[in-house]
mmCIF file of C-alpha atoms in Angstrom:
data_model
loop_
_atom_site.group_PDB
_atom_site.id
_atom_site.type_symbol
_atom_site.label_atom_id
_atom_site.label_comp_id
_atom_site.label_asym_id
_atom_site.label_seq_id
_atom_site.Cartn_x
_atom_site.Cartn_y
_atom_site.Cartn_z
ATOM 1 C CA MET O 54 54.622 62.023 45.138
ATOM 2 C CA ARG O 55 55.109 58.359 44.290
ATOM 3 C CA PHE O 56 58.803 58.500 43.540
ATOM 4 C CA GLY O 57 60.509 55.117 43.256
ATOM 5 C CA PHE O 58 57.392 53.023 43.906
ATOM 6 C CA LEU O 59 57.493 51.218 40.562
ATOM 7 C CA GLU O 60 61.279 50.928 40.692
ATOM 8 C CA TYR O 61 61.048 49.445 44.193
ATOM 9 C CA GLY O 62 58.508 46.853 43.062
ATOM 10 C CA LEU O 63 60.626 45.847 40.070
ATOM 11 C CA GLY O 64 63.706 45.707 42.296
ATOM 12 C CA VAL O 65 61.994 43.327 44.735
ATOM 13 C CA GLU O 66 60.894 41.059 41.879
ATOM 14 C CA LEU O 67 64.378 41.151 40.342
ATOM 15 C CA VAL O 68 66.037 40.238 43.655
ATOM 16 C CA ARG O 69 63.585 37.362 44.146
ATOM 17 C CA ILE O 70 64.184 36.036 40.619
ATOM 18 C CA LEU O 71 67.963 36.344 41.011
ATOM 19 C CA SER O 72 67.864 34.515 44.349
ATOM 20 C CA ILE O 73 65.892 31.659 42.750
ATOM 21 C CA PHE O 74 68.391 31.432 39.882
ATOM 22 C CA HIS O 75 71.263 31.563 42.407
ATOM 23 C CA ILE O 76 69.827 28.591 44.340
ATOM 24 C CA LEU O 77 69.270 26.612 41.134
ATOM 25 C CA TYR O 78 72.789 27.453 39.930
ATOM 26 C CA ASN O 79 74.308 26.282 43.223
ATOM 27 C CA ARG O 80 72.370 23.004 43.087
ATOM 28 C CA ILE O 81 73.418 22.353 39.484
ATOM 29 C CA LEU O 82 77.038 23.237 40.291
ATOM 30 C CA ILE O 83 77.108 20.922 43.327
ATOM 31 C CA ASN O 84 75.502 18.098 41.321
ATOM 32 C CA LEU O 85 78.106 18.530 38.577
ATOM 33 C CA CYS O 86 80.890 18.497 41.160
ATOM 34 C CA ILE O 87 79.514 15.300 42.714
ATOM 35 C CA TYR O 88 79.285 13.714 39.270
ATOM 36 C CA VAL O 89 82.720 14.807 38.045
ATOM 37 C CA PHE O 90 84.850 14.857 41.195
ATOM 38 C CA GLN O 91 82.902 12.265 43.260
ATOM 39 C CA GLY O 92 82.317 14.660 46.149
ATOM 40 C CA GLN O 93 85.778 16.235 46.433
ATOM 41 C CA CYS O 94 84.627 19.566 44.968
ATOM 42 C CA VAL O 95 81.659 19.674 47.376
ATOM 43 C CA LEU O 96 84.017 19.263 50.330
ATOM 44 C CA LEU O 97 85.980 22.267 49.053
ATOM 45 C CA PHE O 98 82.753 24.310 48.856
ATOM 46 C CA LEU O 99 81.744 23.336 52.392
ATOM 47 C CA VAL O 100 85.152 24.405 53.749
#
């Protein structure tokens, strides 16, 4: 009985794709904060 095999594979791919988008989103957000707030927003994120 191969219950959940396909769902598990799709779940792993979905998690990997979401993690990639999360990293890209964080980089874009930090770059925008550096551009707009000249680094002040990044200091808030690091704290």
